[in-house]
Amino acid sequence: MSYKYIHIFWQNDFKFNPSVVKMIIDPNNGLNPDEHLFVTPHKEVYTEINNIAESKSSNNEQIHFELYEAGDTKNARIVNYYATLGDWLIVHSMPPPHKAIFIKNKYCSKIVWRTWGHDIGYYYRKETPIKNLVKYIIGQIWKYKVKKFHAIGRSNIVDELNIRERFGDVKTFRMPYQFTSIIDIIDAEQKEKITLDGTINIMVGHFGRAADNHIQMMKRLEHLKNDDIHLYFILSYGDSEYIKDVKNYISKGWHHKSTIVTNFLPINEYVNFLNQMDVIIFDGPRSYALGNINLLIYLRKKLFVNRNGIIRKAFDLTGIPYCLTDELENMTYDELKEPLIYPDIIESSFIPRNREANIESWKNILNSLDSQSN
């Protein structure tokens, strides 16, 4: 059977994709579910899609999905195989370039790549010059191939800058992932948070990976340990060994002033959690946490970002206020609790939109693809 749109969930991390699947298979959204096929090389992701299918079966919501079992789960063969079965391939996050370069050139024009930020390209290390040379050569081959793609879907202007720096002039469009109306949740919970005790609530990072540099951030806050602050760590997913190291460091000096979140919170709970934060520290230099950033900007929170990161570049370009993570170690308690002053008008791609607007975006994208099908 041939499909118009084949969605490839290449990563074994499915937590951000259920909303996309549910949005497409809901017949009330007008996205023609029978035209879509969902494919994954990962059994655990297949099981999650199957769970969605079973929960929706009583509502007459049809879902077409397959498990691709052909060796390496990050091998380009999955694209090369399914490219013959559909008009368009929507790839939700790419594997590393040394895997993806084996996508055949003749199929590139069928690909819409929805980037997750981290998958844009290689990052070089000074201590590995030979590996860097190999990465550069592979990266150039990959750049040539990506420029043949139909388009790259993005979250906000951070992705846009990242894409332009890496690949130059390629077609992009906003491709939203969140189909619960965050704005409605905030309105229901009240946009202004309730402060119970005056403590400065500080969220350090957003996942359990080294990009968030948790331990270094704790060291930079060491001089404020006796002040009225409380740290929050989202460690519900990530690298298990890294998470173990972070927890161990917390236990040695911050356990009495920290809360570790180990469960993956439902969207309503997570939005309410973020609304209780005063300060958020994102030290990653790459494009990441963009859904969080959109929401935190909407809530006018105090954000600390990496001095040399792509997020700072985007903030400078659009007038979003921020502080730098390397300023933390010399910051006083009074300076830390001083709020940022946001402009009245925020760059549009940083603003969360309601569910209907996001569905309309997908309709426009699919209609555009449909009009260009061979």
Coordinates of N, CA and C in Angstrom, one line a residue, residues 44-265:
E44 N 10.4 -0.7 21.4 CA 9.8 0.1 22.4 C 8.9 1.2 21.9
V45 N 9.4 1.9 20.9 CA 8.5 2.9 20.2 C 7.3 2.3 19.6
Y46 N 7.5 1.2 18.9 CA 6.4 0.5 18.2 C 5.3 0.1 19.3
T47 N 5.8 -0.3 20.4 CA 4.8 -0.7 21.5 C 4.0 0.5 22.0
E48 N 4.7 1.7 22.0 CA 4.0 2.9 22.5 C 3.0 3.3 21.4
I49 N 3.3 3.2 20.2 CA 2.4 3.6 19.1 C 1.2 2.6 19.1
N50 N 1.5 1.3 19.4 CA 0.4 0.3 19.5 C -0.5 0.6 20.6
N51 N 0.0 1.1 21.8 CA -0.8 1.5 22.9 C -1.7 2.6 22.5
I52 N -1.2 3.6 21.7 CA -2.1 4.7 21.3 C -3.2 4.1 20.4
A53 N -2.8 3.2 19.5 CA -3.8 2.6 18.6 C -4.9 1.9 19.3
E54 N -4.5 1.1 20.4 CA -5.5 0.4 21.2 C -6.4 1.3 21.9
S55 N -5.9 2.4 22.4 CA -6.7 3.4 23.2 C -7.7 4.2 22.3
K56 N -7.3 4.3 21.0 CA -8.2 5.1 20.1 C -9.1 4.2 19.3
S57 N -9.0 2.9 19.3 CA -9.8 2.0 18.5 C -11.3 2.2 18.7
S58 N -11.7 2.5 19.9 CA -13.1 2.6 20.2 C -13.7 3.9 19.6
N59 N -12.8 4.8 19.2 CA -13.3 6.1 18.7 C -13.3 6.1 17.2
N60 N -13.1 4.9 16.6 CA -13.0 4.8 15.1 C -11.8 5.7 14.6
E61 N -10.8 5.9 15.3 CA -9.6 6.6 14.8 C -8.6 5.6 14.3
Q62 N -8.3 5.6 13.0 CA -7.5 4.6 12.4 C -6.0 5.1 12.5
I63 N -5.1 4.1 12.7 CA -3.7 4.4 12.7 C -2.9 3.3 12.0
H64 N -2.1 3.7 11.1 CA -1.3 2.7 10.3 C 0.2 2.9 10.8
F65 N 0.7 1.8 11.3 CA 2.1 1.8 11.8 C 2.8 0.5 11.6
E66 N 4.1 0.6 11.5 CA 4.9 -0.6 11.2 C 6.2 -0.6 12.0
L67 N 6.7 -1.7 12.3 CA 8.1 -1.9 12.9 C 9.0 -2.3 11.8
Y68 N 10.1 -1.5 11.6 CA 11.1 -1.8 10.6 C 12.2 -2.6 11.2
E69 N 12.4 -3.8 10.9 CA 13.4 -4.7 11.5 C 14.4 -5.1 10.4
A70 N 15.5 -4.3 10.3 CA 16.5 -4.6 9.3 C 17.9 -4.1 9.8
G71 N 18.3 -4.8 10.8 CA 19.7 -4.5 11.3 C 19.8 -3.2 12.2
D72 N 20.8 -2.5 12.0 CA 21.1 -1.3 12.7 C 19.9 -0.3 12.8
T73 N 19.5 0.0 14.0 CA 18.3 0.9 14.1 C 18.5 2.3 13.6
K74 N 19.8 2.7 13.4 CA 20.1 4.0 12.9 C 20.6 4.0 11.5
N75 N 20.4 2.9 10.8 CA 20.8 2.8 9.4 C 19.9 3.5 8.4
A76 N 20.5 4.1 7.4 CA 19.8 4.8 6.4 C 18.9 3.9 5.6
R77 N 19.0 2.6 5.7 CA 18.1 1.8 4.9 C 16.6 2.0 5.1
I78 N 16.3 2.4 6.3 CA 14.9 2.6 6.6 C 14.3 3.7 5.7
V79 N 15.1 4.8 5.4 CA 14.6 5.8 4.5 C 14.6 5.3 3.1
N80 N 15.7 4.7 2.7 CA 15.8 4.2 1.3 C 14.7 3.2 1.0
Y81 N 14.3 2.4 2.0 CA 13.2 1.5 1.8 C 11.8 2.2 1.6
Y82 N 11.5 3.0 2.6 CA 10.2 3.6 2.6 C 10.0 4.7 1.6
A83 N 11.1 5.2 1.1 CA 11.0 6.3 0.1 C 10.2 5.8 -1.2
T84 N 10.2 4.5 -1.4 CA 9.6 3.9 -2.5 C 8.1 3.7 -2.3
L85 N 7.7 3.8 -1.0 CA 6.3 3.5 -0.6 C 5.4 4.7 -0.4
G86 N 6.0 5.9 -0.4 CA 5.2 7.1 -0.1 C 5.7 8.3 -0.9
D87 N 4.8 9.4 -0.9 CA 5.1 10.6 -1.6 C 6.2 11.4 -0.8
W88 N 6.0 11.4 0.5 CA 6.8 12.3 1.4 C 7.3 11.5 2.6
L89 N 8.5 11.7 3.0 CA 9.0 11.1 4.2 C 9.3 12.3 5.3
I90 N 8.6 12.2 6.4 CA 8.7 13.2 7.4 C 9.6 12.5 8.5
V91 N 10.8 12.9 8.6 CA 11.8 12.3 9.5 C 11.8 13.1 10.8
H92 N 11.4 12.4 11.9 CA 11.4 13.1 13.2 C 12.7 12.9 13.9
S93 N 13.7 13.8 13.7 CA 15.0 13.8 14.3 C 15.9 12.8 13.5
M94 N 17.1 13.2 13.1 CA 18.0 12.4 12.3 C 19.0 11.8 13.2
P95 N 19.6 10.6 12.7 CA 20.7 10.0 13.4 C 22.0 10.8 13.1
P96 N 23.1 10.4 13.6 CA 24.4 11.2 13.3 C 24.7 11.2 11.8
P97 N 25.4 12.2 11.3 CA 25.7 12.3 9.9 C 26.4 11.1 9.3
H98 N 27.3 10.4 10.1 CA 28.0 9.2 9.5 C 27.0 8.1 9.2
K99 N 25.8 8.1 9.8 CA 24.8 7.1 9.4 C 23.9 7.7 8.3
A100 N 23.5 8.9 8.5 CA 22.5 9.5 7.6 C 23.0 9.8 6.2
I101 N 24.4 9.9 6.0 CA 24.9 10.2 4.7 C 24.6 9.0 3.7
F102 N 24.2 7.9 4.2 CA 23.9 6.8 3.3 C 22.4 6.8 2.7
I103 N 21.7 7.9 3.0 CA 20.4 8.1 2.4 C 20.7 8.4 0.9
K104 N 20.0 7.7 0.0 CA 20.3 7.9 -1.4 C 19.9 9.2 -1.9
N105 N 20.7 9.8 -2.7 CA 20.5 11.2 -3.2 C 19.1 11.3 -3.9
K106 N 18.7 10.2 -4.6 CA 17.5 10.3 -5.4 C 16.2 10.4 -4.5
Y107 N 16.4 10.2 -3.2 CA 15.2 10.3 -2.3 C 15.2 11.5 -1.5
C108 N 16.3 12.3 -1.6 CA 16.4 13.5 -0.7 C 15.3 14.5 -0.9
S109 N 14.9 14.7 -2.1 CA 13.8 15.7 -2.4 C 12.5 15.3 -1.8
K110 N 12.3 14.1 -1.3 CA 11.1 13.7 -0.7 C 11.1 13.9 0.8
I111 N 12.2 14.3 1.4 CA 12.4 14.3 2.8 C 12.1 15.7 3.4
V112 N 11.2 15.7 4.5 CA 11.1 16.8 5.4 C 11.6 16.4 6.7
W113 N 12.7 17.0 7.2 CA 13.4 16.6 8.4 C 12.9 17.6 9.5
R114 N 12.2 17.0 10.5 CA 11.9 17.8 11.7 C 13.0 17.7 12.7
T115 N 13.8 18.7 12.7 CA 15.0 18.7 13.6 C 14.6 18.8 15.1
W116 N 15.4 18.1 15.9 CA 15.3 18.3 17.4 C 16.4 19.2 18.0
G117 N 17.1 19.8 17.1 CA 18.2 20.7 17.6 C 19.5 20.0 17.7
H118 N 19.6 18.9 18.5 CA 20.8 18.2 18.8 C 21.3 17.5 17.5
D119 N 20.4 17.2 16.6 CA 20.8 16.4 15.4 C 21.2 17.2 14.2
I120 N 21.5 18.5 14.4 CA 21.9 19.4 13.3 C 23.2 19.0 12.7
G121 N 24.2 18.6 13.6 CA 25.5 18.2 13.0 C 26.5 17.9 14.1
Y122 N 27.7 17.7 13.7 CA 28.8 17.3 14.6 C 29.2 18.5 15.4
Y123 N 29.8 18.3 16.6 CA 30.4 19.3 17.4 C 31.8 18.8 17.6
Y124 N 32.8 19.8 17.4 CA 34.2 19.4 17.4 C 34.8 19.6 18.8
R125 N 35.9 18.8 19.1 CA 36.6 18.9 20.3 C 38.1 19.1 20.0
K126 N 38.7 20.1 20.7 CA 40.1 20.5 20.4 C 41.0 19.3 20.6
E127 N 40.7 18.4 21.5 CA 41.6 17.3 21.9 C 41.6 16.1 20.9
T128 N 40.7 16.2 19.9 CA 40.6 15.1 19.0 C 40.7 15.6 17.5
P129 N 41.9 16.1 17.1 CA 42.0 16.7 15.8 C 41.8 15.7 14.6
I130 N 42.2 14.5 14.8 CA 42.0 13.5 13.7 C 40.6 13.2 13.5
K131 N 39.9 13.0 14.6 CA 38.4 12.7 14.6 C 37.7 14.0 14.0
N132 N 38.2 15.1 14.3 CA 37.6 16.3 13.8 C 37.7 16.4 12.3
L133 N 38.8 16.0 11.8 CA 39.0 16.0 10.3 C 38.1 15.1 9.6
V134 N 37.9 13.9 10.2 CA 37.0 12.9 9.7 C 35.5 13.4 9.8
K135 N 35.2 14.1 10.9 CA 33.9 14.7 11.1 C 33.6 15.8 10.0
Y136 N 34.7 16.5 9.8 CA 34.5 17.6 8.8 C 34.2 17.1 7.4
I137 N 34.9 16.1 7.0 CA 34.7 15.5 5.7 C 33.3 14.9 5.6
I138 N 32.9 14.1 6.6 CA 31.5 13.6 6.6 C 30.5 14.7 6.7
G139 N 30.8 15.7 7.5 CA 29.9 16.8 7.6 C 29.6 17.6 6.3
Q140 N 30.7 17.7 5.4 CA 30.5 18.3 4.1 C 29.7 17.5 3.2
I141 N 29.9 16.2 3.3 CA 29.0 15.3 2.5 C 27.6 15.4 2.9
W142 N 27.4 15.4 4.2 CA 26.0 15.5 4.8 C 25.4 16.9 4.4
K143 N 26.1 17.9 4.5 CA 25.6 19.3 4.1 C 25.1 19.3 2.6
Y144 N 25.9 18.7 1.7 CA 25.5 18.6 0.3 C 24.2 17.8 0.2
K145 N 24.0 16.8 1.0 CA 22.8 15.9 0.9 C 21.6 16.7 1.5
V146 N 21.8 17.3 2.6 CA 20.7 18.1 3.3 C 20.2 19.2 2.4
K147 N 21.0 19.8 1.6 CA 20.6 20.9 0.8 C 19.7 20.4 -0.3
K148 N 19.6 19.1 -0.5 CA 18.7 18.5 -1.5 C 17.4 18.2 -0.9
F149 N 17.3 18.2 0.5 CA 16.0 17.9 1.1 C 14.9 18.9 0.7
H150 N 13.7 18.5 0.8 CA 12.6 19.5 0.5 C 12.6 20.6 1.5
A151 N 12.7 20.3 2.8 CA 12.6 21.3 3.8 C 13.1 20.7 5.2
I152 N 13.3 21.6 6.1 CA 13.6 21.3 7.5 C 12.6 21.9 8.4
G153 N 11.9 21.1 9.2 CA 10.9 21.7 10.2 C 11.6 22.1 11.4
R154 N 11.2 23.2 12.0 CA 11.9 23.7 13.2 C 10.9 24.1 14.3
S155 N 11.5 24.4 15.5 CA 10.7 24.9 16.6 C 10.6 26.4 16.6
N156 N 11.7 27.1 16.8 CA 11.7 28.5 16.8 C 12.9 29.1 16.2
I157 N 13.2 30.3 16.4 CA 14.3 31.0 15.7 C 15.7 30.4 16.1
V158 N 15.8 29.8 17.3 CA 17.1 29.2 17.7 C 17.4 28.1 16.6
D159 N 16.4 27.2 16.3 CA 16.7 26.2 15.2 C 17.0 26.9 13.9
E160 N 16.3 28.0 13.6 CA 16.5 28.7 12.3 C 18.0 29.1 12.2
L161 N 18.5 29.7 13.3 CA 19.9 30.2 13.3 C 20.9 29.0 13.1
N162 N 20.6 27.9 13.9 CA 21.4 26.7 13.9 C 21.4 26.1 12.5
I163 N 20.3 26.1 11.8 CA 20.2 25.5 10.5 C 21.0 26.3 9.5
R164 N 20.8 27.7 9.6 CA 21.5 28.6 8.6 C 23.0 28.5 8.8
E165 N 23.5 28.4 10.0 CA 24.9 28.3 10.3 C 25.5 27.0 9.7
R166 N 24.7 26.0 9.8 CA 25.2 24.7 9.4 C 25.1 24.4 8.0
F167 N 23.9 24.7 7.4 CA 23.6 24.3 6.0 C 23.4 25.4 5.0
G168 N 23.4 26.7 5.5 CA 23.2 27.8 4.6 C 21.8 28.0 4.2
D169 N 21.5 28.4 3.0 CA 20.2 28.7 2.5 C 19.4 27.5 2.2
V170 N 18.5 27.0 3.1 CA 17.6 25.9 2.9 C 16.2 26.3 3.3
K171 N 15.2 25.6 2.8 CA 13.9 25.9 3.1 C 13.5 25.4 4.5
T172 N 12.9 26.2 5.3 CA 12.5 25.8 6.7 C 11.1 26.3 6.9
F173 N 10.4 25.7 7.9 CA 9.1 26.2 8.4 C 8.9 25.7 9.8
R174 N 8.1 26.4 10.5 CA 7.7 26.1 11.9 C 6.9 24.8 11.8
M175 N 7.2 23.8 12.6 CA 6.5 22.5 12.6 C 6.3 22.1 14.1
P176 N 5.2 22.6 14.6 CA 4.9 22.4 16.1 C 4.7 21.0 16.5
Y177 N 5.1 20.7 17.7 CA 5.0 19.3 18.3 C 3.9 19.3 19.4
Q178 N 3.6 20.4 20.0 CA 2.8 20.4 21.2 C 1.3 20.7 20.8
F179 N 0.4 19.8 21.0 CA -1.0 20.0 20.6 C -1.9 20.0 21.8
T180 N -1.4 20.0 23.0 CA -2.2 20.5 24.1 C -2.0 22.0 24.2
S181 N -3.1 22.7 24.4 CA -3.0 24.2 24.4 C -2.4 24.6 25.7
I182 N -1.1 24.9 25.6 CA -0.3 25.4 26.8 C -0.9 26.7 27.3
I183 N -1.3 27.5 26.4 CA -1.9 28.8 26.8 C -3.1 28.6 27.7
D184 N -3.9 27.7 27.3 CA -5.2 27.4 28.1 C -4.8 26.8 29.4
I185 N -3.8 26.0 29.5 CA -3.3 25.4 30.8 C -2.9 26.5 31.7
I186 N -2.1 27.5 31.2 CA -1.6 28.6 32.0 C -2.7 29.4 32.5
D187 N -3.7 29.7 31.6 CA -4.8 30.5 32.0 C -5.6 29.8 33.1
A188 N -5.7 28.5 33.0 CA -6.5 27.7 34.0 C -5.7 27.7 35.3
E189 N -4.4 27.7 35.2 CA -3.6 27.6 36.5 C -3.3 29.0 37.0
Q190 N -3.6 30.0 36.2 CA -3.3 31.4 36.5 C -1.8 31.7 36.1
K191 N -1.6 32.7 35.3 CA -0.3 33.0 34.8 C 0.7 33.4 35.9
E192 N 0.1 34.2 36.9 CA 1.0 34.6 38.0 C 1.1 33.5 39.0
K193 N 2.4 33.1 39.3 CA 2.6 32.0 40.2 C 2.3 32.4 41.6
I194 N 1.9 31.4 42.5 CA 1.7 31.7 43.9 C 3.0 31.4 44.7
T195 N 3.5 32.5 45.3 CA 4.7 32.3 46.1 C 4.3 32.1 47.5
L196 N 4.8 30.9 48.1 CA 4.4 30.5 49.4 C 5.3 31.1 50.5
D197 N 6.6 31.1 50.2 CA 7.6 31.4 51.3 C 8.7 32.3 50.9
G198 N 8.6 32.9 49.7 CA 9.7 33.8 49.3 C 10.9 33.2 48.8
T199 N 11.1 31.9 48.9 CA 12.3 31.2 48.4 C 12.5 31.4 46.9
I200 N 13.7 31.6 46.5 CA 14.0 31.6 45.0 C 14.1 30.2 44.5
N201 N 13.2 29.8 43.7 CA 13.2 28.5 43.1 C 14.0 28.5 41.8
I202 N 15.0 27.6 41.8 CA 15.9 27.6 40.7 C 15.9 26.2 40.0
M203 N 15.5 26.2 38.7 CA 15.5 25.0 37.9 C 16.9 24.9 37.2
V204 N 17.6 23.9 37.5 CA 19.0 23.7 36.9 C 18.8 22.6 35.8
G205 N 18.9 23.1 34.5 CA 18.8 22.2 33.4 C 17.4 21.6 33.2
H206 N 17.2 20.8 32.2 CA 15.9 20.2 31.9 C 15.9 18.8 31.6
F207 N 17.1 18.1 31.6 CA 17.2 16.7 31.4 C 18.5 16.2 32.0
G208 N 18.6 14.8 32.0 CA 19.8 14.3 32.6 C 20.9 14.0 31.7
R209 N 21.5 15.0 31.1 CA 22.6 14.9 30.2 C 23.6 15.9 30.4
A210 N 24.9 15.7 30.0 CA 26.0 16.5 30.3 C 25.8 17.9 29.7
A211 N 25.0 18.1 28.7 CA 24.8 19.4 28.1 C 24.4 20.4 29.1
D212 N 23.6 20.0 30.1 CA 23.1 20.9 31.1 C 24.1 21.3 32.2
N213 N 25.2 20.5 32.3 CA 26.4 20.9 33.1 C 26.0 21.2 34.6
H214 N 25.2 20.3 35.1 CA 24.6 20.4 36.4 C 25.6 20.7 37.6
I215 N 26.6 19.9 37.6 CA 27.6 20.0 38.7 C 28.3 21.3 38.7
Q216 N 28.7 21.8 37.5 CA 29.4 23.1 37.4 C 28.5 24.2 37.8
M217 N 27.2 24.1 37.5 CA 26.2 25.1 37.9 C 26.0 25.1 39.4
M218 N 26.0 24.0 40.0 CA 26.0 23.9 41.5 C 27.2 24.6 42.1
K219 N 28.3 24.4 41.5 CA 29.6 25.0 42.0 C 29.5 26.5 41.9
R220 N 28.9 27.0 40.9 CA 28.7 28.4 40.7 C 27.7 29.0 41.6
L221 N 26.9 28.2 42.2 CA 25.9 28.7 43.2 C 26.3 28.5 44.6
E222 N 27.5 27.9 44.8 CA 27.9 27.5 46.1 C 27.9 28.6 47.1
H223 N 28.3 29.8 46.7 CA 28.3 30.9 47.6 C 26.9 31.4 48.1
L224 N 25.9 30.9 47.4 CA 24.5 31.3 47.8 C 23.8 30.2 48.6
K225 N 24.5 29.1 49.0 CA 23.9 27.9 49.6 C 23.2 28.3 50.9
N226 N 23.7 29.3 51.6 CA 23.1 29.6 52.9 C 22.0 30.7 52.7
D227 N 21.7 31.1 51.5 CA 20.6 32.0 51.3 C 19.4 31.3 51.0
D228 N 18.3 32.0 50.9 CA 16.9 31.4 50.7 C 16.7 31.0 49.3
I229 N 17.4 29.9 48.9 CA 17.2 29.4 47.5 C 16.9 27.9 47.6
H230 N 16.3 27.3 46.5 CA 16.0 25.9 46.5 C 16.2 25.5 45.0
L231 N 17.0 24.4 44.8 CA 17.3 23.9 43.4 C 16.4 22.8 43.0
Y232 N 16.0 22.8 41.8 CA 15.2 21.7 41.2 C 15.9 21.1 40.0
F233 N 15.9 19.8 40.0 CA 16.6 19.1 38.9 C 15.6 18.1 38.2
I234 N 15.4 18.3 36.9 CA 14.6 17.4 36.1 C 15.5 16.3 35.6
L235 N 15.5 15.1 36.2 CA 16.3 14.0 35.9 C 15.5 12.8 35.5
S236 N 14.3 13.0 34.9 CA 13.4 12.0 34.5 C 13.9 11.2 33.3
Y237 N 14.8 11.7 32.5 CA 15.3 11.0 31.4 C 16.7 11.5 31.1
G238 N 17.5 10.7 30.3 CA 18.8 11.1 30.0 C 19.8 10.0 30.1
D239 N 21.1 10.3 30.4 CA 22.1 9.3 30.5 C 22.2 8.8 31.9
S240 N 22.0 7.5 32.1 CA 21.9 6.9 33.5 C 23.1 7.1 34.3
E241 N 24.3 7.0 33.7 CA 25.5 7.2 34.5 C 25.7 8.6 34.9
Y242 N 25.4 9.5 33.9 CA 25.5 11.0 34.2 C 24.6 11.3 35.3
I243 N 23.3 10.8 35.3 CA 22.3 11.1 36.3 C 22.8 10.7 37.7
K244 N 23.4 9.5 37.7 CA 24.0 9.0 38.9 C 25.0 9.9 39.5
D245 N 25.9 10.5 38.7 CA 26.9 11.4 39.1 C 26.3 12.7 39.7
V246 N 25.3 13.2 39.0 CA 24.6 14.4 39.5 C 24.0 14.2 40.8
K247 N 23.3 13.0 41.0 CA 22.6 12.7 42.2 C 23.6 12.6 43.4
N248 N 24.7 12.0 43.0 CA 25.8 11.8 44.0 C 26.3 13.1 44.5
Y249 N 26.5 14.1 43.6 CA 27.0 15.4 44.0 C 26.0 16.1 44.8
I250 N 24.7 16.0 44.4 CA 23.7 16.7 45.2 C 23.7 16.1 46.6
S251 N 23.8 14.8 46.8 CA 23.7 14.2 48.1 C 24.9 14.7 49.0
K252 N 26.0 15.1 48.5 CA 27.1 15.5 49.3 C 27.1 16.9 49.8
G253 N 26.2 17.8 49.2 CA 26.2 19.1 49.7 C 24.9 19.9 49.4
W254 N 24.1 19.4 48.6 CA 22.9 20.2 48.2 C 21.6 19.4 48.6
H255 N 21.7 18.3 49.2 CA 20.5 17.5 49.4 C 19.4 18.2 50.2
H256 N 19.8 19.1 51.2 CA 18.8 19.7 52.0 C 18.2 20.9 51.3
K257 N 18.7 21.3 50.1 CA 18.2 22.5 49.4 C 17.8 22.1 48.0
S258 N 17.5 20.9 47.7 CA 17.3 20.4 46.4 C 16.1 19.5 46.3
T259 N 15.4 19.5 45.1 CA 14.4 18.5 44.8 C 14.7 17.9 43.4
I260 N 14.7 16.6 43.4 CA 15.0 15.9 42.1 C 13.7 15.3 41.6
V261 N 13.4 15.7 40.4 CA 12.2 15.2 39.7 C 12.6 14.0 38.8
T262 N 12.1 12.8 39.2 CA 12.5 11.6 38.4 C 11.4 11.0 37.6
N263 N 10.2 11.5 37.7 CA 9.1 11.1 36.9 C 8.9 12.0 35.7
F264 N 8.5 11.4 34.6 CA 8.1 12.3 33.4 C 6.8 12.8 33.7
L265 N 6.7 14.2 33.9 CA 5.4 14.8 34.3 C 4.5 15.0 33.1

